[in-house]
Tab-separated table of C-alpha atoms in Angstrom:
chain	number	residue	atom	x	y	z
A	10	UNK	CA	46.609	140.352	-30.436
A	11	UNK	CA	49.431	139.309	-32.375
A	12	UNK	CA	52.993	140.781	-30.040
A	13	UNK	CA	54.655	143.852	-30.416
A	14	UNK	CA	51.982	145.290	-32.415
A	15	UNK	CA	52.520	143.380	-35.454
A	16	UNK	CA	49.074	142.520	-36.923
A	17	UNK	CA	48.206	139.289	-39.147
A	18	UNK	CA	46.299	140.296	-42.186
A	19	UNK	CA	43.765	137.218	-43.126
A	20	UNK	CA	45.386	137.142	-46.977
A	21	UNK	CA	49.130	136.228	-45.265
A	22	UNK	CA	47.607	133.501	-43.282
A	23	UNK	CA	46.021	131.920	-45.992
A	24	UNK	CA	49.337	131.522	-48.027
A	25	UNK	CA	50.947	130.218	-45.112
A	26	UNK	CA	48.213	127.838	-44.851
A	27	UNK	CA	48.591	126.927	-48.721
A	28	UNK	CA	52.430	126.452	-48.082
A	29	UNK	CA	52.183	124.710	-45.266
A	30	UNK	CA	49.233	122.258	-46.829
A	31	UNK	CA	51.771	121.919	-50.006
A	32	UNK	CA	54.650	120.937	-48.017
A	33	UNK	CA	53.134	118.265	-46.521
A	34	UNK	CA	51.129	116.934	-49.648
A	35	UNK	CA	54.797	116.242	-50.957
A	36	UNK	CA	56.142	114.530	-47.947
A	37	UNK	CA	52.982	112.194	-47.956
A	38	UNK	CA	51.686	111.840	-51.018
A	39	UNK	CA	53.767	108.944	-52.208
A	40	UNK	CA	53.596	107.223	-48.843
A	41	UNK	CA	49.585	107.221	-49.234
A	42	UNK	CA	49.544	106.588	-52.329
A	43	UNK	CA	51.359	103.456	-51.819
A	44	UNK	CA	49.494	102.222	-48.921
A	45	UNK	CA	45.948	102.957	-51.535
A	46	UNK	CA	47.737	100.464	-53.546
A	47	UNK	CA	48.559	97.910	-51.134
A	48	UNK	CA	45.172	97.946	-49.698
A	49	UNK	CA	43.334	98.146	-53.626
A	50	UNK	CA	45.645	94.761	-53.851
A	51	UNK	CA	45.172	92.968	-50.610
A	52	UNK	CA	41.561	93.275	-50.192
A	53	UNK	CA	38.685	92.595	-52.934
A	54	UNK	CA	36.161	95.126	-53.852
A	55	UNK	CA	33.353	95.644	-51.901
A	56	UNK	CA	30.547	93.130	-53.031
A	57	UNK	CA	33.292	91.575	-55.363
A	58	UNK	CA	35.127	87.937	-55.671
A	59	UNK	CA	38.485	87.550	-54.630
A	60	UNK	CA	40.673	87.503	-57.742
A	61	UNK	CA	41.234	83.899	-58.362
A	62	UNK	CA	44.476	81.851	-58.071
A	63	UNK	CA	45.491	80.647	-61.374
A	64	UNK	CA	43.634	83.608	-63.561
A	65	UNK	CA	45.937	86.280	-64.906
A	66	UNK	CA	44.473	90.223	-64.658
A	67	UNK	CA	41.753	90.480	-67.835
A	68	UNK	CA	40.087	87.097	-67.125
A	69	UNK	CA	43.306	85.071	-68.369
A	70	UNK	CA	44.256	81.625	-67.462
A	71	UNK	CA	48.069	80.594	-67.877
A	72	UNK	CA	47.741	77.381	-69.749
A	73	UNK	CA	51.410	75.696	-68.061
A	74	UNK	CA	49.624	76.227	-64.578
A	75	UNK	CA	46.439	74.373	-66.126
A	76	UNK	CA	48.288	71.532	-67.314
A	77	UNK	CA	50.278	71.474	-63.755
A	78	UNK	CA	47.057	71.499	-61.571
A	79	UNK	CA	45.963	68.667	-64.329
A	80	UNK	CA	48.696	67.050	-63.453
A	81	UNK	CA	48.135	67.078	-60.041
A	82	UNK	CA	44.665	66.179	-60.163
A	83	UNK	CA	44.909	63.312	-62.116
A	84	UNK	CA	47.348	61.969	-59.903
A	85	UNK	CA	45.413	62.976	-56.571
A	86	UNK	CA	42.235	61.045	-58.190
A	87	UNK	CA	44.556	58.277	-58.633
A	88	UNK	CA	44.871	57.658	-55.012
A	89	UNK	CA	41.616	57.400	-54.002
A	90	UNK	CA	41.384	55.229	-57.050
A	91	UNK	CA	43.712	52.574	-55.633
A	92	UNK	CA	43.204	53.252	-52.369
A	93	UNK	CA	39.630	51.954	-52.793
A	94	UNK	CA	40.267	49.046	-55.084
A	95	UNK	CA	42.993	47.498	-52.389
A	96	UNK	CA	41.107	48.469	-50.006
A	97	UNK	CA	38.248	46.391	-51.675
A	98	UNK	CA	35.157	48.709	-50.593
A	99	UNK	CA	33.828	49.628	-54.014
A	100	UNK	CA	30.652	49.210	-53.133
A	101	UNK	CA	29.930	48.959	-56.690
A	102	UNK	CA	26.084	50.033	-58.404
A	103	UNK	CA	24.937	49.972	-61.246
A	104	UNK	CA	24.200	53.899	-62.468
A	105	UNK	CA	22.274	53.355	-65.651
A	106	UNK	CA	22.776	51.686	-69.023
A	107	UNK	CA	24.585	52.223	-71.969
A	108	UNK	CA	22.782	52.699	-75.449
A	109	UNK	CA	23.496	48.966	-76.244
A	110	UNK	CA	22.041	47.770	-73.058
A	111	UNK	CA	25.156	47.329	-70.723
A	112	UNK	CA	24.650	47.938	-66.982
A	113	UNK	CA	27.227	51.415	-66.224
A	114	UNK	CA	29.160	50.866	-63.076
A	115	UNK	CA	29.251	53.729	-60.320
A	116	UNK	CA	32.237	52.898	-57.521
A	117	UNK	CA	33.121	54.793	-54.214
A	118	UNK	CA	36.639	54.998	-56.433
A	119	UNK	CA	34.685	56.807	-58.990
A	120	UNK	CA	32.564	59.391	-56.390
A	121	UNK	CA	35.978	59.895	-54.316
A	122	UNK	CA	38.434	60.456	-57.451
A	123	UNK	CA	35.845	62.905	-58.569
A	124	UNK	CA	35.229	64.885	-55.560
A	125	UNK	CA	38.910	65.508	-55.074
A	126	UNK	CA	39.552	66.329	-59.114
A	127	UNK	CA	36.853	68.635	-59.204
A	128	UNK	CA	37.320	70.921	-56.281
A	129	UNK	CA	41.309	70.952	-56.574
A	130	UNK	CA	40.683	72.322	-60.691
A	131	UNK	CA	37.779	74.582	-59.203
A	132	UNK	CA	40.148	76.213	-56.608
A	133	UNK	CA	42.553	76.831	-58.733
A	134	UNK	CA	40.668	77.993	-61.530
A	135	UNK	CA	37.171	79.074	-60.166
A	136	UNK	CA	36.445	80.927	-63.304
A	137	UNK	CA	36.602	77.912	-66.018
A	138	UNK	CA	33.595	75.492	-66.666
A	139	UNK	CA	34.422	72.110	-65.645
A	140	UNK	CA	32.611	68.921	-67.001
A	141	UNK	CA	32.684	65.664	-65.003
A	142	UNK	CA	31.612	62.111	-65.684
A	143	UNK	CA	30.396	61.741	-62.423
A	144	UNK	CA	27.671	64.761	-60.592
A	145	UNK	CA	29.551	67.028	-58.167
A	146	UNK	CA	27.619	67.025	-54.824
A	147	UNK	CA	27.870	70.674	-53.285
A	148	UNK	CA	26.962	69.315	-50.027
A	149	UNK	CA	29.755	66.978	-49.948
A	150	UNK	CA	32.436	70.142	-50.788
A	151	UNK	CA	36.001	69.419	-50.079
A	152	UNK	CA	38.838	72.297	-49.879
A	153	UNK	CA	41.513	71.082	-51.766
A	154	UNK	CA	44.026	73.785	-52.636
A	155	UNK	CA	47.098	73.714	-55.052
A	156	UNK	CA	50.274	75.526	-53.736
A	157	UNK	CA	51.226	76.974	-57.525
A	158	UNK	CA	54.747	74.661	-57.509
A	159	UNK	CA	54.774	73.707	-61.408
A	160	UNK	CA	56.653	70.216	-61.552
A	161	UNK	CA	60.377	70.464	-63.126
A	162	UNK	CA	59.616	69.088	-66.146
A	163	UNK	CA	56.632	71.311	-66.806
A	164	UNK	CA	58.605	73.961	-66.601
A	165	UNK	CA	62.030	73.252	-68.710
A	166	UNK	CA	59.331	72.146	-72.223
A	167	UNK	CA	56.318	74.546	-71.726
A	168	UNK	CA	56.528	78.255	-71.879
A	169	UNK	CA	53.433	80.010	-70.174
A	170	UNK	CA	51.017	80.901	-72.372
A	171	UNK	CA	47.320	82.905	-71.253
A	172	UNK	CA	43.785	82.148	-72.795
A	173	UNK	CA	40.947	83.834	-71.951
A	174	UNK	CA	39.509	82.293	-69.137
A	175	UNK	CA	35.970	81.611	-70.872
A	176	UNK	CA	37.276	80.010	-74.273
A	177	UNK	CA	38.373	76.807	-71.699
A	178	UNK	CA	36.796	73.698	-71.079
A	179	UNK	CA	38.183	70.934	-68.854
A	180	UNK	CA	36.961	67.377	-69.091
A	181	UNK	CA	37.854	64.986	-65.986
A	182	UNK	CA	37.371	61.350	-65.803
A	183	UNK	CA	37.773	60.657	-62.189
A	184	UNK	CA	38.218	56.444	-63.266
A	185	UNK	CA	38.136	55.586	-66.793
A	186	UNK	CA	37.342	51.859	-67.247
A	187	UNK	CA	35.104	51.528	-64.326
A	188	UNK	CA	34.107	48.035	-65.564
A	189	UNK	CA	37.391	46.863	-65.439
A	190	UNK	CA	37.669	48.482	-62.123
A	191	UNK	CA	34.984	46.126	-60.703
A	192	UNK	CA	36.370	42.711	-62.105
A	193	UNK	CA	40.125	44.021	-60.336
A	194	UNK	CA	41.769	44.471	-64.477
A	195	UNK	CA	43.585	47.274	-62.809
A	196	UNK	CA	46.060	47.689	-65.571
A	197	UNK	CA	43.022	48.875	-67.779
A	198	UNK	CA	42.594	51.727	-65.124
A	199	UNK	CA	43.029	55.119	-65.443
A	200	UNK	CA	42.608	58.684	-64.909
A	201	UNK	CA	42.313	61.854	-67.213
A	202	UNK	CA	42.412	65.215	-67.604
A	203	UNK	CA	41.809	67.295	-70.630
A	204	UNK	CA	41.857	71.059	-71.289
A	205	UNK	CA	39.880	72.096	-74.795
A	206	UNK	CA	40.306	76.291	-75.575
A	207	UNK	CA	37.443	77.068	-78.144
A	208	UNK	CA	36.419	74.098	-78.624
A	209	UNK	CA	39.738	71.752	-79.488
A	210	UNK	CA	41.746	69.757	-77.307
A	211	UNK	CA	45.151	71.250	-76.301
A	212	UNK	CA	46.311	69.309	-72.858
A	213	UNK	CA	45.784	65.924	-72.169
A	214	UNK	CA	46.685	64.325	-68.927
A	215	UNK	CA	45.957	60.009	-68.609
A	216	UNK	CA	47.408	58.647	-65.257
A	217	UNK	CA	47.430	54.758	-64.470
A	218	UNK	CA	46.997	54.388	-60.599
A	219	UNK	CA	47.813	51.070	-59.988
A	220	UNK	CA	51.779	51.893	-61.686
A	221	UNK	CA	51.939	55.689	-60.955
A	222	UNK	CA	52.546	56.479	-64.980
A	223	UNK	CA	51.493	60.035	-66.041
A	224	UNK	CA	51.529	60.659	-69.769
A	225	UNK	CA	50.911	64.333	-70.262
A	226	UNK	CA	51.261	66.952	-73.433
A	227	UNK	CA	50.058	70.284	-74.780
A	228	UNK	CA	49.201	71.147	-78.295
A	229	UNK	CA	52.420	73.685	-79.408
A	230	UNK	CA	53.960	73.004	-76.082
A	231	UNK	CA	55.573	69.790	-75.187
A	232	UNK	CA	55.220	66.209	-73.797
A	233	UNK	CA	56.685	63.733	-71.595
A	234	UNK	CA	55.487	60.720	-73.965
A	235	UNK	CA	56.607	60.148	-77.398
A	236	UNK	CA	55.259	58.174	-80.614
A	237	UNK	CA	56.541	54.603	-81.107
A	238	UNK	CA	59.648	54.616	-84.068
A	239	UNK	CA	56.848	52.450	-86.588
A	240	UNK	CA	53.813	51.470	-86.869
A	241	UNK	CA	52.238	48.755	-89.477
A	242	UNK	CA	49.923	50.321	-91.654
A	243	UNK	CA	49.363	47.518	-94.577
A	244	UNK	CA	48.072	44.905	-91.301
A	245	UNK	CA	47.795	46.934	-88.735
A	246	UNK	CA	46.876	45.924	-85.012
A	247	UNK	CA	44.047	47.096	-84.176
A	248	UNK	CA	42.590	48.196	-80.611
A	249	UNK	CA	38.794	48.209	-79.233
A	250	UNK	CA	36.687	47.955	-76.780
A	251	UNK	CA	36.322	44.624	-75.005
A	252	UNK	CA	32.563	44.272	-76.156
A	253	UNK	CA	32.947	45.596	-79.475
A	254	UNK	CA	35.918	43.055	-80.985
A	255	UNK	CA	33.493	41.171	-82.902
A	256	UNK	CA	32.108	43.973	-85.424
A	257	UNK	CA	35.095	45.353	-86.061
A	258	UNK	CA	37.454	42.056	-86.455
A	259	UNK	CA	35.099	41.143	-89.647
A	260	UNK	CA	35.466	44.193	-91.357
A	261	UNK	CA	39.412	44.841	-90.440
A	262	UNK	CA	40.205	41.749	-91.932
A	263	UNK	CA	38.116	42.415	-95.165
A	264	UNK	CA	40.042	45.749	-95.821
A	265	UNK	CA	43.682	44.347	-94.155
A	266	UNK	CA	43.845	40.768	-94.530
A	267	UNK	CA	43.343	37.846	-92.250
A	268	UNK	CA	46.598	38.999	-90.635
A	269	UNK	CA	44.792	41.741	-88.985
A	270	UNK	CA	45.370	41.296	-85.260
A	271	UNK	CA	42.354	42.519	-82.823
A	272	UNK	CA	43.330	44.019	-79.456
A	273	UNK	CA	39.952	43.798	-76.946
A	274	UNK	CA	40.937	46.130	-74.296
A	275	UNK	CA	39.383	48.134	-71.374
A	276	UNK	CA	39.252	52.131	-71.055
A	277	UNK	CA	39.918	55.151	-73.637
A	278	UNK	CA	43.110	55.843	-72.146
A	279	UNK	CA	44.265	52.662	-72.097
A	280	UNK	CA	43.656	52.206	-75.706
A	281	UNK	CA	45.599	55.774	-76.542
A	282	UNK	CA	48.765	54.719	-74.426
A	283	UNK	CA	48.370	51.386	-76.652
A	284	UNK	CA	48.954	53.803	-79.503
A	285	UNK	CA	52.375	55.682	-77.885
A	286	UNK	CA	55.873	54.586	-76.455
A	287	UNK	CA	54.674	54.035	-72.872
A	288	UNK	CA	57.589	51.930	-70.641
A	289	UNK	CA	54.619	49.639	-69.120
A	290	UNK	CA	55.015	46.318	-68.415
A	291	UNK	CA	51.083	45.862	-69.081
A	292	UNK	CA	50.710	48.196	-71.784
A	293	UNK	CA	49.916	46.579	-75.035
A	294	UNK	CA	50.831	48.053	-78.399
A	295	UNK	CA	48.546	48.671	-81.251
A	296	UNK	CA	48.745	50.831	-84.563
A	297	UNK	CA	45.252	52.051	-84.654
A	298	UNK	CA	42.225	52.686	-81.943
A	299	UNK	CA	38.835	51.721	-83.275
A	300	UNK	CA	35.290	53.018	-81.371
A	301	UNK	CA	31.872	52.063	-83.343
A	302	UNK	CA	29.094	53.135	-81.052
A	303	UNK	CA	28.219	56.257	-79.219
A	304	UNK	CA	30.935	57.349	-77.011
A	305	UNK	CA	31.184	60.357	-73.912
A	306	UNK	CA	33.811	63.381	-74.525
A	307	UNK	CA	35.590	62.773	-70.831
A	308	UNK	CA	36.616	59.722	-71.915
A	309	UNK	CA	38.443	60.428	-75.350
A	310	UNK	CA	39.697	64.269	-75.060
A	311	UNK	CA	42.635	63.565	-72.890
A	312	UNK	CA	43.656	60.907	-75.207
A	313	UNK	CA	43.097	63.280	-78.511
A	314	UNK	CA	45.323	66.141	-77.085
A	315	UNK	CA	47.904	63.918	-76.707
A	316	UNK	CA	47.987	62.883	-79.864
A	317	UNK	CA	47.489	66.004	-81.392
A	318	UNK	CA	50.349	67.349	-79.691
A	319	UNK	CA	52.380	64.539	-80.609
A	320	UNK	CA	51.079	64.948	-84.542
A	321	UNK	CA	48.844	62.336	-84.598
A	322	UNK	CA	44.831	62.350	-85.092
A	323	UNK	CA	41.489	61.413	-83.455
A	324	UNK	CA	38.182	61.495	-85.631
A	325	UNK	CA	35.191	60.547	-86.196
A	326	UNK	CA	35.018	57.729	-88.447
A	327	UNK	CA	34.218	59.524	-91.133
A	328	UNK	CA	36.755	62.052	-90.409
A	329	UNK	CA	35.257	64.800	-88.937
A	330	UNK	CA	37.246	66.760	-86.355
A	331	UNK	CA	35.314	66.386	-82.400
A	332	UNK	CA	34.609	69.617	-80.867
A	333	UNK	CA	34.451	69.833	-76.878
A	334	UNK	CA	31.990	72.091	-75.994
A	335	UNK	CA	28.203	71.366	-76.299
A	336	UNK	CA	27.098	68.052	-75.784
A	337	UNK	CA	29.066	65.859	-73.761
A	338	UNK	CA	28.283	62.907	-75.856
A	339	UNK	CA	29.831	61.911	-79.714
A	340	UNK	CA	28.007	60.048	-81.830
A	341	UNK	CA	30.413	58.752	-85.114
A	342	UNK	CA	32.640	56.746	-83.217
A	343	UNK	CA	35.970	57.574	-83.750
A	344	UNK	CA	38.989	56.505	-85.192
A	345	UNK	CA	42.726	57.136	-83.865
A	346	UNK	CA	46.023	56.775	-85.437
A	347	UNK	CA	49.687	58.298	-85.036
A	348	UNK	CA	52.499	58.689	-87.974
A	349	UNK	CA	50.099	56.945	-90.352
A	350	UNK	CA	47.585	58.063	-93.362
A	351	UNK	CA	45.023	59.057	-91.325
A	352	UNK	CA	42.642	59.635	-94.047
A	353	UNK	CA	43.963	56.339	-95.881
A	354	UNK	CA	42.663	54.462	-93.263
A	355	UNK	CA	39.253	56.120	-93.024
A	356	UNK	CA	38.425	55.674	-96.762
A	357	UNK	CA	39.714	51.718	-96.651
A	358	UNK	CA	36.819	51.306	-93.423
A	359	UNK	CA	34.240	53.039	-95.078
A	360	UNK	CA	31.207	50.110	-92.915
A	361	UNK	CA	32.454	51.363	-89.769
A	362	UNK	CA	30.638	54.150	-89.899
A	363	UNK	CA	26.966	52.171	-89.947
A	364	UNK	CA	28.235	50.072	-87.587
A	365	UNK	CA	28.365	53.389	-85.570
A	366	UNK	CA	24.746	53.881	-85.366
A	367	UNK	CA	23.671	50.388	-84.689
């Protein structure tokens, strides 16, 4: 019984009640609210992948991070690159053969550059499809993890800019010129990184080990390399593959004159830096890059971002633009050239082309 007298009729209580509930709703409904948050943030749904490091809300990738961790993994691969080689334990196999006949080299370098390219870009971006020369062994995992710094230089000539996550490809080559690798041309050597959205190349990353040089640029971004000031086009000097000097030096001097100097040289990369102002002691210089047979993606895409970004161009040798998705293989050779008549040059080598296919 309520005291003197007074009685409680059931419709009073249940405002107070209402009052009393809205009172409090105010006091605590923000603090709640935020703590929902918080938790919605630090944990992932229920069944659900973490959101990944590197991937912007909506299935975005920020293409300046990309071409940091590219950085960093070319660089990373690099080390067990020259690590092995001075350490002289390649223990060097043969892996297969090439479509004209030539025994393909696999080297610890190779299988330990790989591993440690692959799973840093995977880590940091889980949700893009990576290609690799060499097969990715699950059982042989490694954690490597990238603590988001973006290098100085990155950041003062490249504004961030987000793709969606599934229009990207990357293509590493854990050691281009794996040949050369094996008969200690180390200068040859290096290692690459490319980043194609829809289909085109955008950043390029090539990294010589045995100098610590790092040439890196991104279509509509920026660069840390540059173009040479001029290049010969009338006799120009002309860079290919070691084994494939002889068909093109016959037909290069037909079309330029007996002038025509050929460069034999080891590696894709190798031969793009050729093509650029690189400060390397063992860098040679050439006006145009030459490929007549059959040739894999990994080892060419680094080297046509970087010229794309730098306004130059990488074909086939009939002109046709290279896409990098599909196949990881490109059948018309190519042809590569900087601050010259691109399409000058591919109508004066018009037997190139066969030559592709033999």
């Amino acid at each position: 019984m309520a005291p003197m007298g007074i009685r409680l009729s059931p419709l009073g209580m249940a405002v107070f009640c209402l009052l009393g509930l809205g009172v409090l709703y105010h006091l605590y409904s923000g603090f709640l609210a935020g703590r929902f948050a918080f938790f919605m943030l630090s944990e992932p749904a229920a069944g659900g992948p973490e959101a990944p490091h590197g991937s912007a809300p909506g299935g975005a990738v920020d293409l300046r991070e990309l071409l940091a961790v590219s950085v960093l993994a070319a660089v990373r691969g690099g080390e067990e690159v020259k690590r092995v080689r001075e350490g002289n334990v390649l223990n060097a196999k043969a892996k297969g053969k090439t479509r004209e006949g030539a025994e393909e080299q696999l080297t610890t370098g190779d299988l330990l550059s790989n591993r440690r390219m692959f799973y840093l870009l995977k880590g940091a971006f889980p949700a893009v499809q990576i290609n690799s020369e060499e097969r990715v062994d699950t059982a042989d995992q490694e954690t490597v993890s990238w603590d988001h710094s973006i290098p100085e230089d990155i950041k003062q000539k490249i504004q961030p800019k987000e793709v969606p996550a599934e229009s990207v490809t990357v293509w590493i080559d854990p050691l281009d010129a794996t040949q050369e690798y094996t008969e200690d041309l180390r200068q040859y050597v290096t290692t690459m990184v490319c980043v194609a959205v829809n289909g085109k190349p955008v950043i390029g990353v090539i990294h010589k080990p045995f100098s610590s040089y790092t040439a890196w640029a991104m279509v509509d971004g920026g660069s840390n390399v540059k173009a040479r000031s001029s290049y010969n086009e009338k006799t120009p000097r002309i860079i290919v593959s070691r084994s494939h000097a002889g068909k093109v030096e016959q037909v290069a001097r037909q079309t330029f004159g007996n002038k025509t100097v050929i460069i034999p040289a080891g590696g894709a990369g190798y031969k793009v830096l050729a093509l650029l102002d690189v400060p390397e002691k063992n860098q040679e210089e050439a006006d145009v890059y030459i490929h007549v047979t059959y040739i894999k993606k990994w080892d060419i895409c680094a080297g046509n971002a970087v010229l794309r970004a730098l306004g130059g161009h990488m074909t086939t040798l009939t002109g046709e633009e290279i896409s990098y998705t599909g196949s990881d293989g490109n059948e018309g050779g190519l042809i590569a050239s900087i601050k010259m008549n691109h399409k000058a040059l591919i109508e004066k080598l018009p037997d190139l082309e066969k030559t592709s296919h033999k």
